[in-house]
Coordinates of C-alpha atoms and ligand atoms in Angstrom, one line a residue:
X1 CA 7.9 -25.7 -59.6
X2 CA 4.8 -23.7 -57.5
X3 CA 4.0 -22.6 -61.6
X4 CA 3.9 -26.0 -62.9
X5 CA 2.1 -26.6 -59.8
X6 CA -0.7 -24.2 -60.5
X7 CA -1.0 -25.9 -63.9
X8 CA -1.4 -29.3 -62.6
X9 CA -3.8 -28.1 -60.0
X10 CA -5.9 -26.4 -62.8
X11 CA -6.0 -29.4 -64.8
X12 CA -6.8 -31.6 -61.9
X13 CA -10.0 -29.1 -60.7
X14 CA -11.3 -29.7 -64.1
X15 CA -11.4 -33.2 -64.7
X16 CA -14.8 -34.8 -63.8
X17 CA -12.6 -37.5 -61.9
X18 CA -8.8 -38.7 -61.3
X19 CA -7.4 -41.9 -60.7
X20 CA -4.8 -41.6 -58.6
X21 CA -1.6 -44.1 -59.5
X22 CA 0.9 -44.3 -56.7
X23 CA 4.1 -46.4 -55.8
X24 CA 3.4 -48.9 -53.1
X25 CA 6.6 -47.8 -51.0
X26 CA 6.4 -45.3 -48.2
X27 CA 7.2 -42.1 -50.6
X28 CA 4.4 -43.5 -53.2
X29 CA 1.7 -44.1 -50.5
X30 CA 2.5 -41.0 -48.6
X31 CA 2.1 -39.2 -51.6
X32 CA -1.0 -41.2 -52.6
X33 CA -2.4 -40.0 -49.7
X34 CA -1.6 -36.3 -50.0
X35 CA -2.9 -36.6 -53.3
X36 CA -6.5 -38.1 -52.2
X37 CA -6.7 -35.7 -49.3
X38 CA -6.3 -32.6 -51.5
X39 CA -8.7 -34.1 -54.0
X40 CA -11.4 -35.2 -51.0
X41 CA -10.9 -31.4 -49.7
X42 CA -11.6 -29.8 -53.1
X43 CA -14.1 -31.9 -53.8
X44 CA -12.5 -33.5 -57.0
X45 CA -14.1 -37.1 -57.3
X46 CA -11.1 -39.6 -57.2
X47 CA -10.0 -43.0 -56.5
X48 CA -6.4 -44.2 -55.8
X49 CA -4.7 -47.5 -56.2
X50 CA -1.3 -48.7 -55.8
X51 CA 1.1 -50.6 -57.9
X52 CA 4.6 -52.3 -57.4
X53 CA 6.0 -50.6 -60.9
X54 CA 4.8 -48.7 -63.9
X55 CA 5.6 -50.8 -66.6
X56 CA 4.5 -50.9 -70.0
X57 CA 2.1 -53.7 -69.8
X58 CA 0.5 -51.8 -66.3
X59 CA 0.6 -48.1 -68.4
X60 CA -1.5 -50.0 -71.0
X61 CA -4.3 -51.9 -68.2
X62 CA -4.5 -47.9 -67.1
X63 CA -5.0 -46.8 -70.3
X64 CA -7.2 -49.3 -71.1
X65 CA -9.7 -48.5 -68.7
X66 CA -9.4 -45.0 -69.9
X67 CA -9.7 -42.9 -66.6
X68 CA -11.0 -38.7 -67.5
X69 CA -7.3 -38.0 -66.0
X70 CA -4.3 -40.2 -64.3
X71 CA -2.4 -38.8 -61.4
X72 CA 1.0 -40.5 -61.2
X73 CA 2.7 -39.8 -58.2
X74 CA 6.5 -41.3 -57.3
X75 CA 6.4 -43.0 -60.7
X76 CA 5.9 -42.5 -64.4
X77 CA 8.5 -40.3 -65.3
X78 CA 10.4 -43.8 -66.3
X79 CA 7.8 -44.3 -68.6
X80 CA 7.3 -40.4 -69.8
X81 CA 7.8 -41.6 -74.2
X82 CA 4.8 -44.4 -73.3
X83 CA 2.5 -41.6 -72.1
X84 CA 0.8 -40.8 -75.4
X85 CA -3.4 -41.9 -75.7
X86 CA -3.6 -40.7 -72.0
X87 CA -5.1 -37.6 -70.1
X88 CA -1.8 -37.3 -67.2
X89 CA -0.4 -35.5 -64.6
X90 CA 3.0 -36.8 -63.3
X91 CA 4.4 -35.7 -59.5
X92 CA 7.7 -37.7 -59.5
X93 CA 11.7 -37.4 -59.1
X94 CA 13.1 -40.3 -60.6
X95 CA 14.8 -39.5 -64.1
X96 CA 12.6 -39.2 -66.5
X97 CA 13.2 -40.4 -70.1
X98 CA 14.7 -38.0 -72.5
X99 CA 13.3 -39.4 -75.9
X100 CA 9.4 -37.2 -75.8
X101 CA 10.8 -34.1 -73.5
X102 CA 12.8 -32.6 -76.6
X103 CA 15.6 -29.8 -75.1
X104 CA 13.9 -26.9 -76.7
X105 CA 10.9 -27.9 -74.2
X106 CA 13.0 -27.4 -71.3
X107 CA 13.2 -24.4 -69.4
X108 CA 9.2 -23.9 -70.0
X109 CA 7.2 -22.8 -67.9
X110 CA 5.2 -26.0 -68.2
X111 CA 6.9 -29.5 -69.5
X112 CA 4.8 -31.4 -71.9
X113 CA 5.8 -35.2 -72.3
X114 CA 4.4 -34.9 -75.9
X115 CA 3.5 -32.5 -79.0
X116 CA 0.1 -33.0 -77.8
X117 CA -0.3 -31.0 -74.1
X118 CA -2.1 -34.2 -72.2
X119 CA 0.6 -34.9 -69.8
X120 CA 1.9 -32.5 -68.0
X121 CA 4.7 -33.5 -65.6
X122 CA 6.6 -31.8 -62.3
X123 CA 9.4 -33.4 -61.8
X124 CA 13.1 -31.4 -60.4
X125 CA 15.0 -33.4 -62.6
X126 CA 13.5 -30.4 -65.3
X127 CA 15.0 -28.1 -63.4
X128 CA 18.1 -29.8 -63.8
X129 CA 18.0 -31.1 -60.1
X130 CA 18.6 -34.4 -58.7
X131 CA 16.3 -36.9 -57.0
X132 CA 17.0 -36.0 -53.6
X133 CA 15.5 -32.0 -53.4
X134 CA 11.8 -33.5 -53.9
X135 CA 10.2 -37.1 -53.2
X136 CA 7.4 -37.9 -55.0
X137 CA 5.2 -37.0 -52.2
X138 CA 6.9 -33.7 -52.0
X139 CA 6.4 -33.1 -55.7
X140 CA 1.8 -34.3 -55.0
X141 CA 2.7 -31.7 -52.0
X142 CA 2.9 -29.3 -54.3
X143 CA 0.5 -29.8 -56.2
X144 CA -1.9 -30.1 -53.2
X145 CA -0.6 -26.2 -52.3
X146 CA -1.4 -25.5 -55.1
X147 CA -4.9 -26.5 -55.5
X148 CA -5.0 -25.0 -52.3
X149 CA -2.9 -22.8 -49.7
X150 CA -4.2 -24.5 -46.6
X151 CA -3.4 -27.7 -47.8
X152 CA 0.2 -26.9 -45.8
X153 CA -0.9 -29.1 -43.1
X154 CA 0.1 -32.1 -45.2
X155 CA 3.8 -30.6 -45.1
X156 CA 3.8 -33.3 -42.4
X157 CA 3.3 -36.8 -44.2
X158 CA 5.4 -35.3 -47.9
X159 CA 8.4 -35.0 -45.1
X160 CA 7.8 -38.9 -44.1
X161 CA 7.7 -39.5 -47.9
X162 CA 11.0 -38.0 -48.6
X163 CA 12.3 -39.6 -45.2
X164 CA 10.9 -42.9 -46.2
X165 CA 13.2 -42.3 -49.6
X166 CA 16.3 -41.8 -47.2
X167 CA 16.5 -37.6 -49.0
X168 CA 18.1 -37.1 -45.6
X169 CA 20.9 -39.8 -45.4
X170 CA 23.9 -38.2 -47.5
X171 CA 23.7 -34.6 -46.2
X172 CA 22.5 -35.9 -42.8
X173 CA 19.4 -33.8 -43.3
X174 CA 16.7 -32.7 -46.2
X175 CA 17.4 -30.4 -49.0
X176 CA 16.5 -28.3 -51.9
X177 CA 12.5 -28.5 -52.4
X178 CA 12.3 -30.3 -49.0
X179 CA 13.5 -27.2 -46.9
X180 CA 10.1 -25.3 -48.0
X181 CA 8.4 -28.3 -47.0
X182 CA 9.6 -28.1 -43.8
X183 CA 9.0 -24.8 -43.3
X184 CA 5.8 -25.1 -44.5
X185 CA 5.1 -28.0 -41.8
X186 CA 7.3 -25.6 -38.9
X187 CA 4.9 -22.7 -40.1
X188 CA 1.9 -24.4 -39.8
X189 CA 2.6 -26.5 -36.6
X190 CA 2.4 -30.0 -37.6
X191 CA 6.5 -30.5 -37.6
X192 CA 9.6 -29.6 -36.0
X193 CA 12.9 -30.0 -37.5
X194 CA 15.3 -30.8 -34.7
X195 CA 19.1 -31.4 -34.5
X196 CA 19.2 -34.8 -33.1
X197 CA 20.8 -37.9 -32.3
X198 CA 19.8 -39.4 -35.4
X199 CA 19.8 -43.1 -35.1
X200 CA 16.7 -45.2 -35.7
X201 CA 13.6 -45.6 -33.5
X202 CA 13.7 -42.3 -31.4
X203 CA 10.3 -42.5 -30.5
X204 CA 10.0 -46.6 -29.8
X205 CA 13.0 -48.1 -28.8
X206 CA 14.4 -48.0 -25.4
X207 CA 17.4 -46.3 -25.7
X208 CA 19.8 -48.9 -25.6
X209 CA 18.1 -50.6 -27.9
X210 CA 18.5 -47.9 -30.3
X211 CA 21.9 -48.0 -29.8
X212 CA 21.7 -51.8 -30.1
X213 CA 20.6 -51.5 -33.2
X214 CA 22.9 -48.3 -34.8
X215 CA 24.2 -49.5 -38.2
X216 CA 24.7 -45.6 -39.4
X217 CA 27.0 -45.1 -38.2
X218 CA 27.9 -48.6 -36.3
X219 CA 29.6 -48.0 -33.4
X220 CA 32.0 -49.9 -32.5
X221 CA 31.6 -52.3 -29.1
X222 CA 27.9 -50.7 -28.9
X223 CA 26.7 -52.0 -32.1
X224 CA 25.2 -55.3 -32.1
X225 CA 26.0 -55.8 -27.8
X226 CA 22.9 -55.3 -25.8
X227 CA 24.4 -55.7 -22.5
X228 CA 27.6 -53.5 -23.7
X229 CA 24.8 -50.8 -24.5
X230 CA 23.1 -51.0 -21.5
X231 CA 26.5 -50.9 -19.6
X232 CA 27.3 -47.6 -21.6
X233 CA 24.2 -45.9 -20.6
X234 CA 24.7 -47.0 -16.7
X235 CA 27.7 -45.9 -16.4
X236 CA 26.5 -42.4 -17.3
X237 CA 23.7 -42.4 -14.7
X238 CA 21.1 -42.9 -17.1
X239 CA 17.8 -44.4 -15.5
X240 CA 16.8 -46.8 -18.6
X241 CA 13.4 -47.3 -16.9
X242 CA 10.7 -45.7 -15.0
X243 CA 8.7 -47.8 -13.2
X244 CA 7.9 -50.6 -15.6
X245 CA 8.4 -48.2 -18.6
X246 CA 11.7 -48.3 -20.7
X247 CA 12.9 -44.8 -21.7
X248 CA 13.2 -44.0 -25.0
X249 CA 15.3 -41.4 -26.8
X250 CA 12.1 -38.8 -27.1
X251 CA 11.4 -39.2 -23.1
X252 CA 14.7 -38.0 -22.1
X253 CA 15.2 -34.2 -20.8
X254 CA 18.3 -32.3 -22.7
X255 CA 20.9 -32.8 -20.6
X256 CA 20.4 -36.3 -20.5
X257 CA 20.4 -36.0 -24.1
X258 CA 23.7 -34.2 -24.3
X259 CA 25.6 -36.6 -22.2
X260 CA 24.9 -39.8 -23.9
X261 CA 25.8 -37.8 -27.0
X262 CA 29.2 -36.5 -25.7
X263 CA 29.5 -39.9 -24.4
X264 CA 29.5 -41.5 -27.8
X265 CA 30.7 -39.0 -29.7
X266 CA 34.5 -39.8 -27.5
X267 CA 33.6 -43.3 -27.7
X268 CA 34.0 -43.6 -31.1
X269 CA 36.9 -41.5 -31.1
X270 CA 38.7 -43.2 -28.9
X271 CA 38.0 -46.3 -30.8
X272 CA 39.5 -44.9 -34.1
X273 CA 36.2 -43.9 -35.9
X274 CA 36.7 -41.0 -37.9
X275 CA 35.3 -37.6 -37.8
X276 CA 33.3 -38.4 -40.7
X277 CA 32.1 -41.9 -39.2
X278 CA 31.1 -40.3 -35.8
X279 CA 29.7 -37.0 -37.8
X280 CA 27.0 -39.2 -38.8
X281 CA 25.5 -39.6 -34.4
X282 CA 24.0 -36.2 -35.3
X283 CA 21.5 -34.4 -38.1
X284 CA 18.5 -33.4 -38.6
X285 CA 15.1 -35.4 -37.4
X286 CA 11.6 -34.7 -38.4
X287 CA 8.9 -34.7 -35.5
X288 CA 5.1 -35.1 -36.2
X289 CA 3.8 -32.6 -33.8
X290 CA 0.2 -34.1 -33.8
X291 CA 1.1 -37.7 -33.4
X292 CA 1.2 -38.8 -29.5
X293 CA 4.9 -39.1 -27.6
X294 CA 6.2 -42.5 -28.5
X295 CA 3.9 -43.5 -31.4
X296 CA 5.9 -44.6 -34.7
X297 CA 3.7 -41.7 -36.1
X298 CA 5.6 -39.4 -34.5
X299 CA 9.2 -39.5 -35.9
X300 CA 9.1 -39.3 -39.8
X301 CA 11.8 -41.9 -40.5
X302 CA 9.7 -44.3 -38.2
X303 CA 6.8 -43.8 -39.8
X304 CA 8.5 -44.2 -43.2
X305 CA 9.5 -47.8 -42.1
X306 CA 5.9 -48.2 -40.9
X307 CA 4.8 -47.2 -44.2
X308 CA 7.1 -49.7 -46.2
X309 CA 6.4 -52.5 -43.9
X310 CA 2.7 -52.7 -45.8
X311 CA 4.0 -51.8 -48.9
X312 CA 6.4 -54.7 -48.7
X313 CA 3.8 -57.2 -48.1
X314 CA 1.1 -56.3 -50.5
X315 CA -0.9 -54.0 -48.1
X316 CA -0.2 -50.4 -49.1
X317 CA -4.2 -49.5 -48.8
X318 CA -3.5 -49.9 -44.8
X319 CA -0.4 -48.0 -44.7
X320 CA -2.6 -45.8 -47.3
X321 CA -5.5 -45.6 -44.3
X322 CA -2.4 -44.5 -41.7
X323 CA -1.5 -41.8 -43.6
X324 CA -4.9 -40.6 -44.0
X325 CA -5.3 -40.2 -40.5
X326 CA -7.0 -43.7 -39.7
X327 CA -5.7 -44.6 -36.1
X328 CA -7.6 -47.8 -35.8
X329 CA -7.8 -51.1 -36.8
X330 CA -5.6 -50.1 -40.2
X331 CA -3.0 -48.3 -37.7
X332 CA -3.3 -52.0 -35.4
X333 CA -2.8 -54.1 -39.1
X334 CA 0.3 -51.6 -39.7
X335 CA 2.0 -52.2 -36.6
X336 CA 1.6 -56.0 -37.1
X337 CA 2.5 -55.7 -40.4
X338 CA 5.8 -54.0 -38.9
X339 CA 6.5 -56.9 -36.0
X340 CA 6.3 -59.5 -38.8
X341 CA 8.5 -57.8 -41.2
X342 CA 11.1 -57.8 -38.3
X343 CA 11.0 -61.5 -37.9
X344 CA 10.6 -61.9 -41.6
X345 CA 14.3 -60.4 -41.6
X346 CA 15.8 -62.8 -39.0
X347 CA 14.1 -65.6 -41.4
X348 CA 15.5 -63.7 -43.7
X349 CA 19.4 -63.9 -42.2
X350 CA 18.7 -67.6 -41.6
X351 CA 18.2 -67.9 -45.0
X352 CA 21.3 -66.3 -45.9
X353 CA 23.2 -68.3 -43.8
X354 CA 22.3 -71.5 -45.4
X355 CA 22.3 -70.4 -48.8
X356 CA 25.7 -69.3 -48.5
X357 CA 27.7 -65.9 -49.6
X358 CA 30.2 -66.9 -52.5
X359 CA 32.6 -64.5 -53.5
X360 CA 34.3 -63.2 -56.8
X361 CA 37.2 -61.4 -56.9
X362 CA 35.5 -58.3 -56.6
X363 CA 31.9 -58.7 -55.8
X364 CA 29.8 -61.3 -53.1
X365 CA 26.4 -62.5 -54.1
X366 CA 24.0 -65.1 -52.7
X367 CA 20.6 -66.1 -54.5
X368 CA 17.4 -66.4 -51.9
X369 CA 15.4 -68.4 -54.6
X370 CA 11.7 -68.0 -53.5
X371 CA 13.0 -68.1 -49.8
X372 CA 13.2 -64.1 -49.8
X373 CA 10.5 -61.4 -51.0
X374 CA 11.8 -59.4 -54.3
X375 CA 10.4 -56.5 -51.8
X376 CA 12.8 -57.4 -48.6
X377 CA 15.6 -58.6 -50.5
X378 CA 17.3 -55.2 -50.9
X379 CA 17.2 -55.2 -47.1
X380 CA 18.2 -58.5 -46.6
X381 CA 21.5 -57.5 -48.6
X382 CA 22.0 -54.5 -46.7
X383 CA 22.3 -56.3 -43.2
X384 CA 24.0 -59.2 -44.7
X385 CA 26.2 -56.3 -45.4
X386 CA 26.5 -54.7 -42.0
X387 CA 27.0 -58.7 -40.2
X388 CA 30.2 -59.9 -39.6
X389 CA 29.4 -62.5 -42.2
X390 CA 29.6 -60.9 -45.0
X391 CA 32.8 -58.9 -46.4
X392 CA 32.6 -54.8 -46.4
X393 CA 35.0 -54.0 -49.0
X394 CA 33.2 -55.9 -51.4
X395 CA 30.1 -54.9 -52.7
X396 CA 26.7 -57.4 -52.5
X397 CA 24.1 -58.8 -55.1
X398 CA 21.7 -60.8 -53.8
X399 CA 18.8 -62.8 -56.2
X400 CA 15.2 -63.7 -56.0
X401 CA 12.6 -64.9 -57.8
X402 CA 9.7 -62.5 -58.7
X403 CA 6.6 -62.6 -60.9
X404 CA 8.6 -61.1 -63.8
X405 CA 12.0 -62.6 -63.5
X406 CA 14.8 -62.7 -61.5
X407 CA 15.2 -59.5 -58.6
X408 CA 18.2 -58.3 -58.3
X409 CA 19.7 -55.9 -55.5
X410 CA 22.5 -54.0 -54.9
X411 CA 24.3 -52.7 -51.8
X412 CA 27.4 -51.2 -51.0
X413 CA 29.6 -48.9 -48.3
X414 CA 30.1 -45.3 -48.5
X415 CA 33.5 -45.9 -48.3
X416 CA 33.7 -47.8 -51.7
X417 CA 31.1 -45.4 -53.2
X418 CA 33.7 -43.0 -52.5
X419 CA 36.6 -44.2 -54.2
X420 CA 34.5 -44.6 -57.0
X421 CA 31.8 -47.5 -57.3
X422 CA 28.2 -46.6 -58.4
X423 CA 25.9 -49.6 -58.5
X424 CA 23.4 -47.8 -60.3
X425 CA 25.5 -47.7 -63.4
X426 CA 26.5 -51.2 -63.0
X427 CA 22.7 -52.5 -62.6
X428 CA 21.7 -50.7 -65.4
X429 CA 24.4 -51.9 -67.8
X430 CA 25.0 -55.3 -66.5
X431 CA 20.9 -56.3 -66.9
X432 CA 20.2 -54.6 -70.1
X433 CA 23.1 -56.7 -71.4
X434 CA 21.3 -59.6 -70.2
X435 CA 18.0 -58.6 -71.6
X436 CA 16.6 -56.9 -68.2
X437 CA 16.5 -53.6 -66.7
X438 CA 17.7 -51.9 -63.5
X439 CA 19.0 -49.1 -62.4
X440 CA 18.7 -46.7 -58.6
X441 CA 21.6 -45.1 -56.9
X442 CA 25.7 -45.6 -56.3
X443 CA 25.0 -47.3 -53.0
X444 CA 21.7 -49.2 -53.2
X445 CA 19.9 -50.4 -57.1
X446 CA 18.3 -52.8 -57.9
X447 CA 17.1 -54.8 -61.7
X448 CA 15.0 -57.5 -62.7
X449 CA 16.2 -59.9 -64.8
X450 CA 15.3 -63.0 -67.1
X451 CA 15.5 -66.7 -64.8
X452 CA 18.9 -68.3 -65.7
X453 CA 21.1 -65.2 -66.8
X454 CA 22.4 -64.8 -62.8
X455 CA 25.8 -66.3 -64.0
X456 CA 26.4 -63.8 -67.0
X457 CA 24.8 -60.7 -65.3
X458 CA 27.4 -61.3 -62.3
X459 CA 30.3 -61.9 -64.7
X460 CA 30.0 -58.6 -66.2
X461 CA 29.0 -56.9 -62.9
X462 CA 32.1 -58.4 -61.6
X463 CA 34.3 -57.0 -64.2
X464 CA 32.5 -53.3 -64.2
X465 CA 33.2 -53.1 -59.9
X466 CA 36.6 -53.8 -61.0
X467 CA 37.2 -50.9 -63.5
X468 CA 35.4 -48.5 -61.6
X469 CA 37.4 -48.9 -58.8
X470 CA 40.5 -49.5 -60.7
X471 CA 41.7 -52.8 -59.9
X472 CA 43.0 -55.0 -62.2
X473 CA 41.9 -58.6 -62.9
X474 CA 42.6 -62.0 -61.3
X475 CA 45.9 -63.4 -62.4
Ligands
C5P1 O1 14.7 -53.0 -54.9 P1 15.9 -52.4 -54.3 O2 15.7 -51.9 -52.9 O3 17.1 -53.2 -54.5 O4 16.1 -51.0 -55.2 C1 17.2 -50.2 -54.9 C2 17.1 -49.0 -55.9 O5 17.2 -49.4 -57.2 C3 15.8 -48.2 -55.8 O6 16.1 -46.8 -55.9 C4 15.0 -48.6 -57.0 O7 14.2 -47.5 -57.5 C5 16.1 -48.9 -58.0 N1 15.7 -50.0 -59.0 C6 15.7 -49.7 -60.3 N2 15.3 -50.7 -61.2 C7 14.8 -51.9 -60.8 C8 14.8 -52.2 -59.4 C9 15.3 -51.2 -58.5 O8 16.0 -48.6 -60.7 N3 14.5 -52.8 -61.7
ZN2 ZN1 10.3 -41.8 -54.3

């Protein structure tokens, strides 16, 4: 990886200026920005805009205007056979396509995406790794090493990237390329990796608002029951509040720490939870040593949802400004941006509601229309998921209209995942049978698909959840 770095970096110091393409979520801008600051601080001319997707008709406007050289960073591996008639560099981990990176390729040293060596690409899925041991920021990282050692300072922001692309959620903390990362960030004193309670909004939340709010894993009675919460933490001699300021999870001392963890760690075994279930209070968290005590800055996963909170409403040039460093009025847009995705989401449930959640005999679905973002809608399934409303041992689709079709997202348990289900597969097949295209990972995907093919694309979703979790069909 650190030699296909070197190559990129050499290409990149002699181009007489980049264009930087990034994904507008909190992985892509991250990286966006790790990419701009290593180009500012070698003096590479540059400019850096965001898009929603690489798609054919975006790679062509790019090629069109026919920058010296194109930096792609959290995308374009998807689009690898459509790189040809363009100077490229790819940082990315999604799966690239097979058709231009012939087998005999693999293995190099360097990975060219054609005969011709324009595009050259890093990416650990050439390594034969998956998606999770590098985010796209981590993979522009890299590069930014390369181009220059003391770059490690940005080990910070690639760790919100891969954060902000949930890398930590199945193994409860970050792997593979990541763990250099970190030590990289450790090393040069912009990061500690702690083990942690590990539930959201260590930094902001008042703690039993955090706990409030604890959907991995939900605990039961705590979950969802601010007064229960606050009960819990009372009844352990917590002080919630000093003077007029609610505590949060970073301003307690350690032994505070350890007893509300004991606490619910026996909580949730006495209410039945399993070890695997109450497993999941603890893992690895990611602390921004710069940022100031309680800022969103300061905890990695925070400032991931920071970060997608622009991207998801068309401003990831703020978020963009953020990770550059800007504190001001970007930072002050960004946390608004933040408060008004959070009541966005309780529209959002509202919405839900009324539209209703109809069931098949092995999936639930509901269709938003234009009443829910294609950006939030992923989300919107998720909690739907985790509400009492909805059923867990079915998986959910949920519909809305976009600019090119129909969006379509995914979401499902860990339990089902486990006994077998993997919505990626089942987005994939299910859209490009309807003339669309989708794809992501077992729990969470997502597709697009053309306006009026809901009924077929569900049909044949509905039969695939069924076979891969082998049940048989209605009677
Ligand atoms: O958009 P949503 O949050 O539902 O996406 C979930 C996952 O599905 C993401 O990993 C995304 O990259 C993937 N996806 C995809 N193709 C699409 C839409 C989403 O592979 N057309
Ligand atoms: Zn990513």
């Amino acid at each position: 990886m650190e030699a296909r770095a070197r190559e990129i970096a050499d290409r990149l110091r002699s181009a007489p200026s980049v264009t930087v393409v990034a994904h507008i979520d909190a992985d892509g801008i991250s990286g966006g920005a790790i990419a701009s600051e290593a180009l500012a601080r070698a003096g590479i001319r540059h400019d850096v805009t965001f898009v929603k997707k690489l798609d054919e008709a975006v790679l062509a406007e790019i090629k069109r205007q026919g920058p010296p050289l194109a930096w792609f960073v959290d995308l374009g591996a998807g689009l690898l056979h459509a790189m040809h008639g363009i100077d490229a560099v790819i940082t990315d981990h999604h799966v690239p396509t097979e058709r231009e990176v012939p087998k005999a390729l693999r293995g190099d040293l360097v990975r060219f995406a054609d005969s011709a060596d324009r595009v050259l690409m890093l990416n650990p899925h050439l390594d034969g790794e998956g998606s999770d041991v590098a985010s796209g920021a981590g993979c522009a990282y890299a590069v930014a090493k390369a181009l220059d050692p003391a770059n490690v300072d940005l080990a910070a922001i690639a760790i919100v990237g891969a954060v902000g692309d949930v890398q930590d959620q199945e193994f409860r903390r970050l792997g593979g390329y990541n763990r250099t990362i970190v030590a990289d960030g450790v090393r040069a004193g912009v990061l500690q990796a702690s083990v942690d309670l590990r539930l959201f909004g260590r930094e902001t939340r008042p703690v039993h608002k955090m706990l409030q709010y604890a959907t991995d894993p939900w605990i039961p009675r705590l979950s969802g029951n601010e007064e229960a919460c606050v009960a819990f933490l009372l009844e352990l001699g917590l002080d919630l509040k000093i003077d007029d300021h609610w505590r949060s999870w970073s301003d307690l001392d350690r032994g505070e720490k350890q007893r509300v963890v004991s606490a619910l760690v026996a909580h949730m075994l006495e209410r039945g939870c399993g070890a695997r279930e109450t497993d999941r209070l603890i893992g690895e968290v990611y602390t921004l040593l710069k940022e100031p005590v309680g800022s969103p800055t300061r905890d990695a996963k925070e400032f991931g949802t920071l970060i997608n909170a622009c991207g998801r409403y068309d401003a990831a040039e703020i978020a963009y400004r953020v990770c550059r460093g800007d504190r001001e009025e970007p930072f002050a847009e960004a946390l608004r941006l933040l408060r008004g995705h959070r009541e966005y989401l309780v529209g959002s449930m509202d919405t839900i509601e009324e539209a209703g959640i109809q069931e098949m005999d092995a999936l639930q679905y509901f269709h938003a229309g234009d009443k829910i973002r294609d950006t939030v809608v992923g989300i919107a399934a998720s909690m739907a998921l985790n509400k009492n409303g909805a059923m867990k041992d079915l998986p959910i689709f949920a519909f809305a209209n976009a600019d090119d079709g129909i969006k379509v997202s995914a979401r499902t348990t860990r339990d089902l995942v486990a006994k077998g289900l993997d919505l990626a597969a089942i987005m994939q097949a299910a859209s490009k049978a309807v003339g669309g295209t989708g794809g992501g990972h077992h729990a969470a995907a997502g597709a697009t698909i053309p306006p009026g093919q809901e009924q077929a694309f569900l049909e044949i979703a509905n039969r695939m959840v069924r076979e891969q979790l082998g049940r048989s069909g209605p009677k």
